[in-house]
């Protein structure tokens, strides 16, 4: 519990919007896995709560508090002094990646060469030197092409299917590890759509 709380505090202080999206995806999947493990569905839980007036009021109050809290956090991020808007912050990176994909669509321009693509399309200095496009799919497509991206997706889907089978087949006491791994993979997958620094945030997850 202490580790989880410290991780959430660090994640909040990092002001990583993609990290927060990934964390939300991981926590959401954990909730769905918990319901599945208990033989419940979301609709069944909703019916159970609605049938009890006190629980309905409690759920409504908790929902409003959660929405209010998330809204405040999103507002603070929108006016964060170190960030531009979510898409503006990545426009330069994604533009360089898309140009490179258009020039080398099949096999890419070579592994770990995104920085050269960035230097061709952006002013350095001013823009800064970055080794990836702040999107794992775009970085892979630019560097190893659509063939490499397809190979990566095949491996990713295979790993997720194997983890899912483990979760379904293991004894209840051992499902916790598989569920945690699935949640971490979900968090990393969503985070990686907007950033590629998995190592930093993955430790928190």
PDB file of N, CA and C in Angstrom, residues 132-200:
ATOM      1  N   UNK A 132      13.231   9.644 -29.925  1.00  0.00           N
ATOM      2  CA  UNK A 132      11.984   8.971 -30.326  1.00  0.00           C
ATOM      3  C   UNK A 132      10.927  10.027 -30.617  1.00  0.00           C
ATOM      4  N   UNK A 133       9.820   9.584 -31.186  1.00  0.00           N
ATOM      5  CA  UNK A 133       8.788  10.523 -31.635  1.00  0.00           C
ATOM      6  C   UNK A 133       7.685  10.739 -30.609  1.00  0.00           C
ATOM      7  N   UNK A 134       7.908  10.349 -29.359  1.00  0.00           N
ATOM      8  CA  UNK A 134       6.868  10.445 -28.331  1.00  0.00           C
ATOM      9  C   UNK A 134       5.616   9.673 -28.738  1.00  0.00           C
ATOM     10  N   UNK A 135       5.829   8.578 -29.430  1.00  0.00           N
ATOM     11  CA  UNK A 135       4.773   7.621 -29.768  1.00  0.00           C
ATOM     12  C   UNK A 135       5.475   6.356 -30.223  1.00  0.00           C
ATOM     13  N   UNK A 136       5.284   5.268 -29.493  1.00  0.00           N
ATOM     14  CA  UNK A 136       5.993   4.035 -29.837  1.00  0.00           C
ATOM     15  C   UNK A 136       5.597   3.514 -31.220  1.00  0.00           C
ATOM     16  N   UNK A 137       4.302   3.471 -31.580  1.00  0.00           N
ATOM     17  CA  UNK A 137       3.959   2.996 -32.930  1.00  0.00           C
ATOM     18  C   UNK A 137       4.580   3.842 -34.039  1.00  0.00           C
ATOM     19  N   UNK A 138       4.569   5.174 -33.877  1.00  0.00           N
ATOM     20  CA  UNK A 138       5.153   6.036 -34.906  1.00  0.00           C
ATOM     21  C   UNK A 138       6.666   5.875 -34.976  1.00  0.00           C
ATOM     22  N   UNK A 139       7.318   5.740 -33.812  1.00  0.00           N
ATOM     23  CA  UNK A 139       8.766   5.542 -33.802  1.00  0.00           C
ATOM     24  C   UNK A 139       9.131   4.238 -34.494  1.00  0.00           C
ATOM     25  N   UNK A 140       8.415   3.157 -34.179  1.00  0.00           N
ATOM     26  CA  UNK A 140       8.688   1.862 -34.804  1.00  0.00           C
ATOM     27  C   UNK A 140       8.457   1.919 -36.306  1.00  0.00           C
ATOM     28  N   UNK A 141       7.345   2.525 -36.727  1.00  0.00           N
ATOM     29  CA  UNK A 141       7.044   2.600 -38.158  1.00  0.00           C
ATOM     30  C   UNK A 141       8.090   3.413 -38.909  1.00  0.00           C
ATOM     31  N   UNK A 142       8.595   4.491 -38.281  1.00  0.00           N
ATOM     32  CA  UNK A 142       9.613   5.322 -38.927  1.00  0.00           C
ATOM     33  C   UNK A 142      10.950   4.599 -39.017  1.00  0.00           C
ATOM     34  N   UNK A 143      11.289   3.823 -37.976  1.00  0.00           N
ATOM     35  CA  UNK A 143      12.625   3.220 -37.919  1.00  0.00           C
ATOM     36  C   UNK A 143      12.691   1.825 -38.540  1.00  0.00           C
ATOM     37  N   UNK A 144      11.648   1.011 -38.365  1.00  0.00           N
ATOM     38  CA  UNK A 144      11.688  -0.355 -38.919  1.00  0.00           C
ATOM     39  C   UNK A 144      10.516  -0.632 -39.850  1.00  0.00           C
ATOM     40  N   UNK A 145       9.787   0.408 -40.230  1.00  0.00           N
ATOM     41  CA  UNK A 145       8.775   0.288 -41.264  1.00  0.00           C
ATOM     42  C   UNK A 145       7.506  -0.430 -40.814  1.00  0.00           C
ATOM     43  N   UNK A 146       6.576  -0.516 -41.752  1.00  0.00           N
ATOM     44  CA  UNK A 146       5.304  -1.169 -41.466  1.00  0.00           C
ATOM     45  C   UNK A 146       5.488  -2.670 -41.231  1.00  0.00           C
ATOM     46  N   UNK A 147       6.509  -3.255 -41.870  1.00  0.00           N
ATOM     47  CA  UNK A 147       6.800  -4.673 -41.626  1.00  0.00           C
ATOM     48  C   UNK A 147       7.239  -4.871 -40.173  1.00  0.00           C
ATOM     49  N   UNK A 148       8.128  -4.033 -39.690  1.00  0.00           N
ATOM     50  CA  UNK A 148       8.581  -4.127 -38.310  1.00  0.00           C
ATOM     51  C   UNK A 148       7.466  -3.842 -37.319  1.00  0.00           C
ATOM     52  N   UNK A 149       6.612  -2.862 -37.628  1.00  0.00           N
ATOM     53  CA  UNK A 149       5.486  -2.548 -36.752  1.00  0.00           C
ATOM     54  C   UNK A 149       4.530  -3.729 -36.667  1.00  0.00           C
ATOM     55  N   UNK A 150       4.284  -4.384 -37.811  1.00  0.00           N
ATOM     56  CA  UNK A 150       3.412  -5.561 -37.817  1.00  0.00           C
ATOM     57  C   UNK A 150       4.005  -6.688 -36.982  1.00  0.00           C
ATOM     58  N   UNK A 151       5.322  -6.883 -37.079  1.00  0.00           N
ATOM     59  CA  UNK A 151       5.986  -7.917 -36.279  1.00  0.00           C
ATOM     60  C   UNK A 151       5.875  -7.602 -34.786  1.00  0.00           C
ATOM     61  N   UNK A 152       6.063  -6.330 -34.433  1.00  0.00           N
ATOM     62  CA  UNK A 152       5.923  -5.926 -33.034  1.00  0.00           C
ATOM     63  C   UNK A 152       4.506  -6.182 -32.526  1.00  0.00           C
ATOM     64  N   UNK A 153       3.503  -5.814 -33.325  1.00  0.00           N
ATOM     65  CA  UNK A 153       2.111  -6.011 -32.914  1.00  0.00           C
ATOM     66  C   UNK A 153       1.786  -7.489 -32.753  1.00  0.00           C
ATOM     67  N   UNK A 154       2.345  -8.333 -33.624  1.00  0.00           N
ATOM     68  CA  UNK A 154       2.135  -9.779 -33.507  1.00  0.00           C
ATOM     69  C   UNK A 154       2.680 -10.295 -32.177  1.00  0.00           C
ATOM     70  N   UNK A 155       3.901  -9.878 -31.822  1.00  0.00           N
ATOM     71  CA  UNK A 155       4.502 -10.298 -30.558  1.00  0.00           C
ATOM     72  C   UNK A 155       3.712  -9.757 -29.361  1.00  0.00           C
ATOM     73  N   UNK A 156       3.263  -8.507 -29.475  1.00  0.00           N
ATOM     74  CA  UNK A 156       2.517  -7.886 -28.384  1.00  0.00           C
ATOM     75  C   UNK A 156       1.199  -8.619 -28.144  1.00  0.00           C
ATOM     76  N   UNK A 157       0.455  -8.868 -29.217  1.00  0.00           N
ATOM     77  CA  UNK A 157      -0.839  -9.559 -29.084  1.00  0.00           C
ATOM     78  C   UNK A 157      -0.635 -10.981 -28.563  1.00  0.00           C
ATOM     79  N   UNK A 158       0.407 -11.655 -29.027  1.00  0.00           N
ATOM     80  CA  UNK A 158       0.695 -13.011 -28.554  1.00  0.00           C
ATOM     81  C   UNK A 158       0.976 -13.018 -27.053  1.00  0.00           C
ATOM     82  N   UNK A 159       1.754 -12.054 -26.587  1.00  0.00           N
ATOM     83  CA  UNK A 159       2.076 -11.970 -25.158  1.00  0.00           C
ATOM     84  C   UNK A 159       0.826 -11.694 -24.329  1.00  0.00           C
ATOM     85  N   UNK A 160      -0.029 -10.790 -24.814  1.00  0.00           N
ATOM     86  CA  UNK A 160      -1.255 -10.464 -24.080  1.00  0.00           C
ATOM     87  C   UNK A 160      -2.185 -11.678 -24.023  1.00  0.00           C
ATOM     88  N   UNK A 161      -2.296 -12.407 -25.138  1.00  0.00           N
ATOM     89  CA  UNK A 161      -3.140 -13.605 -25.142  1.00  0.00           C
ATOM     90  C   UNK A 161      -2.620 -14.641 -24.163  1.00  0.00           C
ATOM     91  N   UNK A 162      -1.306 -14.793 -24.082  1.00  0.00           N
ATOM     92  CA  UNK A 162      -0.718 -15.754 -23.147  1.00  0.00           C
ATOM     93  C   UNK A 162      -0.997 -15.338 -21.704  1.00  0.00           C
ATOM     94  N   UNK A 163      -0.846 -14.047 -21.416  1.00  0.00           N
ATOM     95  CA  UNK A 163      -1.150 -13.551 -20.073  1.00  0.00           C
ATOM     96  C   UNK A 163      -2.620 -13.765 -19.724  1.00  0.00           C
ATOM     97  N   UNK A 164      -3.499 -13.541 -20.704  1.00  0.00           N
ATOM     98  CA  UNK A 164      -4.940 -13.715 -20.469  1.00  0.00           C
ATOM     99  C   UNK A 164      -5.266 -15.170 -20.163  1.00  0.00           C
ATOM    100  N   UNK A 165      -4.618 -16.085 -20.887  1.00  0.00           N
ATOM    101  CA  UNK A 165      -4.833 -17.507 -20.616  1.00  0.00           C
ATOM    102  C   UNK A 165      -4.342 -17.866 -19.216  1.00  0.00           C
ATOM    103  N   UNK A 166      -3.213 -17.291 -18.816  1.00  0.00           N
ATOM    104  CA  UNK A 166      -2.706 -17.534 -17.468  1.00  0.00           C
ATOM    105  C   UNK A 166      -3.702 -17.055 -16.419  1.00  0.00           C
ATOM    106  N   UNK A 167      -4.256 -15.866 -16.640  1.00  0.00           N
ATOM    107  CA  UNK A 167      -5.226 -15.323 -15.692  1.00  0.00           C
ATOM    108  C   UNK A 167      -6.448 -16.229 -15.593  1.00  0.00           C
ATOM    109  N   UNK A 168      -6.906 -16.743 -16.720  1.00  0.00           N
ATOM    110  CA  UNK A 168      -8.112 -17.567 -16.731  1.00  0.00           C
ATOM    111  C   UNK A 168      -7.869 -18.949 -16.132  1.00  0.00           C
ATOM    112  N   UNK A 169      -6.650 -19.487 -16.284  1.00  0.00           N
ATOM    113  CA  UNK A 169      -6.384 -20.872 -15.902  1.00  0.00           C
ATOM    114  C   UNK A 169      -5.781 -21.043 -14.517  1.00  0.00           C
ATOM    115  N   UNK A 170      -5.141 -20.006 -13.983  1.00  0.00           N
ATOM    116  CA  UNK A 170      -4.442 -20.159 -12.704  1.00  0.00           C
ATOM    117  C   UNK A 170      -5.422 -20.263 -11.542  1.00  0.00           C
ATOM    118  N   UNK A 171      -4.933 -20.779 -10.433  1.00  0.00           N
ATOM    119  CA  UNK A 171      -5.715 -20.796  -9.206  1.00  0.00           C
ATOM    120  C   UNK A 171      -5.900 -19.359  -8.713  1.00  0.00           C
ATOM    121  N   UNK A 172      -7.011 -19.104  -7.977  1.00  0.00           N
ATOM    122  CA  UNK A 172      -7.288 -17.721  -7.532  1.00  0.00           C
ATOM    123  C   UNK A 172      -6.120 -17.042  -6.838  1.00  0.00           C
ATOM    124  N   UNK A 173      -5.369 -17.788  -6.021  1.00  0.00           N
ATOM    125  CA  UNK A 173      -4.258 -17.174  -5.283  1.00  0.00           C
ATOM    126  C   UNK A 173      -3.149 -16.698  -6.206  1.00  0.00           C
ATOM    127  N   UNK A 174      -3.047 -17.307  -7.387  1.00  0.00           N
ATOM    128  CA  UNK A 174      -1.967 -16.955  -8.308  1.00  0.00           C
ATOM    129  C   UNK A 174      -2.430 -16.003  -9.421  1.00  0.00           C
ATOM    130  N   UNK A 175      -3.719 -15.718  -9.469  1.00  0.00           N
ATOM    131  CA  UNK A 175      -4.227 -14.831 -10.522  1.00  0.00           C
ATOM    132  C   UNK A 175      -3.790 -13.391 -10.322  1.00  0.00           C
ATOM    133  N   UNK A 176      -3.464 -13.039  -9.084  1.00  0.00           N
ATOM    134  CA  UNK A 176      -3.108 -11.657  -8.784  1.00  0.00           C
ATOM    135  C   UNK A 176      -1.930 -11.193  -9.625  1.00  0.00           C
ATOM    136  N   UNK A 177      -0.910 -12.040  -9.768  1.00  0.00           N
ATOM    137  CA  UNK A 177       0.265 -11.668 -10.552  1.00  0.00           C
ATOM    138  C   UNK A 177      -0.101 -11.459 -12.016  1.00  0.00           C
ATOM    139  N   UNK A 178      -0.887 -12.391 -12.579  1.00  0.00           N
ATOM    140  CA  UNK A 178      -1.292 -12.260 -13.981  1.00  0.00           C
ATOM    141  C   UNK A 178      -2.141 -11.013 -14.184  1.00  0.00           C
ATOM    142  N   UNK A 179      -3.043 -10.739 -13.234  1.00  0.00           N
ATOM    143  CA  UNK A 179      -3.887  -9.542 -13.340  1.00  0.00           C
ATOM    144  C   UNK A 179      -3.035  -8.279 -13.278  1.00  0.00           C
ATOM    145  N   UNK A 180      -2.044  -8.266 -12.372  1.00  0.00           N
ATOM    146  CA  UNK A 180      -1.163  -7.105 -12.275  1.00  0.00           C
ATOM    147  C   UNK A 180      -0.353  -6.892 -13.540  1.00  0.00           C
ATOM    148  N   UNK A 181       0.128  -7.982 -14.131  1.00  0.00           N
ATOM    149  CA  UNK A 181       0.887  -7.874 -15.384  1.00  0.00           C
ATOM    150  C   UNK A 181      -0.003  -7.368 -16.518  1.00  0.00           C
ATOM    151  N   UNK A 182      -1.232  -7.884 -16.599  1.00  0.00           N
ATOM    152  CA  UNK A 182      -2.155  -7.412 -17.639  1.00  0.00           C
ATOM    153  C   UNK A 182      -2.444  -5.925 -17.471  1.00  0.00           C
ATOM    154  N   UNK A 183      -2.651  -5.481 -16.243  1.00  0.00           N
ATOM    155  CA  UNK A 183      -2.914  -4.069 -15.991  1.00  0.00           C
ATOM    156  C   UNK A 183      -1.713  -3.208 -16.346  1.00  0.00           C
ATOM    157  N   UNK A 184      -0.507  -3.679 -16.001  1.00  0.00           N
ATOM    158  CA  UNK A 184       0.703  -2.924 -16.340  1.00  0.00           C
ATOM    159  C   UNK A 184       0.893  -2.838 -17.852  1.00  0.00           C
ATOM    160  N   UNK A 185       0.590  -3.933 -18.560  1.00  0.00           N
ATOM    161  CA  UNK A 185       0.702  -3.923 -20.021  1.00  0.00           C
ATOM    162  C   UNK A 185      -0.321  -2.964 -20.630  1.00  0.00           C
ATOM    163  N   UNK A 186      -1.551  -2.963 -20.084  1.00  0.00           N
ATOM    164  CA  UNK A 186      -2.574  -2.031 -20.578  1.00  0.00           C
ATOM    165  C   UNK A 186      -2.131  -0.586 -20.364  1.00  0.00           C
ATOM    166  N   UNK A 187      -1.581  -0.308 -19.178  1.00  0.00           N
ATOM    167  CA  UNK A 187      -1.100   1.040 -18.890  1.00  0.00           C
ATOM    168  C   UNK A 187       0.025   1.441 -19.842  1.00  0.00           C
ATOM    169  N   UNK A 188       0.977   0.523 -20.043  1.00  0.00           N
ATOM    170  CA  UNK A 188       2.100   0.818 -20.936  1.00  0.00           C
ATOM    171  C   UNK A 188       1.631   1.004 -22.376  1.00  0.00           C
ATOM    172  N   UNK A 189       0.639   0.214 -22.803  1.00  0.00           N
ATOM    173  CA  UNK A 189       0.157   0.316 -24.183  1.00  0.00           C
ATOM    174  C   UNK A 189      -0.475   1.679 -24.444  1.00  0.00           C
ATOM    175  N   UNK A 190      -1.319   2.138 -23.515  1.00  0.00           N
ATOM    176  CA  UNK A 190      -1.962   3.452 -23.700  1.00  0.00           C
ATOM    177  C   UNK A 190      -0.923   4.571 -23.603  1.00  0.00           C
ATOM    178  N   UNK A 191      -0.037   4.474 -22.623  1.00  0.00           N
ATOM    179  CA  UNK A 191       1.019   5.482 -22.469  1.00  0.00           C
ATOM    180  C   UNK A 191       1.881   5.568 -23.718  1.00  0.00           C
ATOM    181  N   UNK A 192       2.169   4.415 -24.322  1.00  0.00           N
ATOM    182  CA  UNK A 192       3.087   4.374 -25.462  1.00  0.00           C
ATOM    183  C   UNK A 192       2.497   4.977 -26.728  1.00  0.00           C
ATOM    184  N   UNK A 193       1.191   5.203 -26.761  1.00  0.00           N
ATOM    185  CA  UNK A 193       0.606   5.896 -27.913  1.00  0.00           C
ATOM    186  C   UNK A 193       1.080   7.339 -27.964  1.00  0.00           C
ATOM    187  N   UNK A 194       1.418   7.922 -26.806  1.00  0.00           N
ATOM    188  CA  UNK A 194       1.752   9.340 -26.720  1.00  0.00           C
ATOM    189  C   UNK A 194       3.169   9.601 -26.239  1.00  0.00           C
ATOM    190  N   UNK A 195       3.881   8.557 -25.845  1.00  0.00           N
ATOM    191  CA  UNK A 195       5.248   8.733 -25.360  1.00  0.00           C
ATOM    192  C   UNK A 195       5.986   7.409 -25.521  1.00  0.00           C
ATOM    193  N   UNK A 196       7.307   7.424 -25.375  1.00  0.00           N
ATOM    194  CA  UNK A 196       8.081   6.198 -25.552  1.00  0.00           C
ATOM    195  C   UNK A 196       9.008   5.951 -24.385  1.00  0.00           C
ATOM    196  N   UNK A 197       8.905   6.757 -23.340  1.00  0.00           N
ATOM    197  CA  UNK A 197       9.794   6.573 -22.194  1.00  0.00           C
ATOM    198  C   UNK A 197       9.160   5.588 -21.216  1.00  0.00           C
ATOM    199  N   UNK A 198       8.972   4.344 -21.655  1.00  0.00           N
ATOM    200  CA  UNK A 198       8.268   3.350 -20.849  1.00  0.00           C
ATOM    201  C   UNK A 198       9.001   3.096 -19.540  1.00  0.00           C
ATOM    202  N   UNK A 199      10.322   3.051 -19.582  1.00  0.00           N
ATOM    203  CA  UNK A 199      11.103   2.680 -18.415  1.00  0.00           C
ATOM    204  C   UNK A 199      10.840   3.560 -17.206  1.00  0.00           C
ATOM    205  N   UNK A 200      10.635   4.849 -17.410  1.00  0.00           N
ATOM    206  CA  UNK A 200      10.455   5.750 -16.286  1.00  0.00           C
ATOM    207  C   UNK A 200       9.117   5.525 -15.605  1.00  0.00           C
TER     208      UNK A 200
END
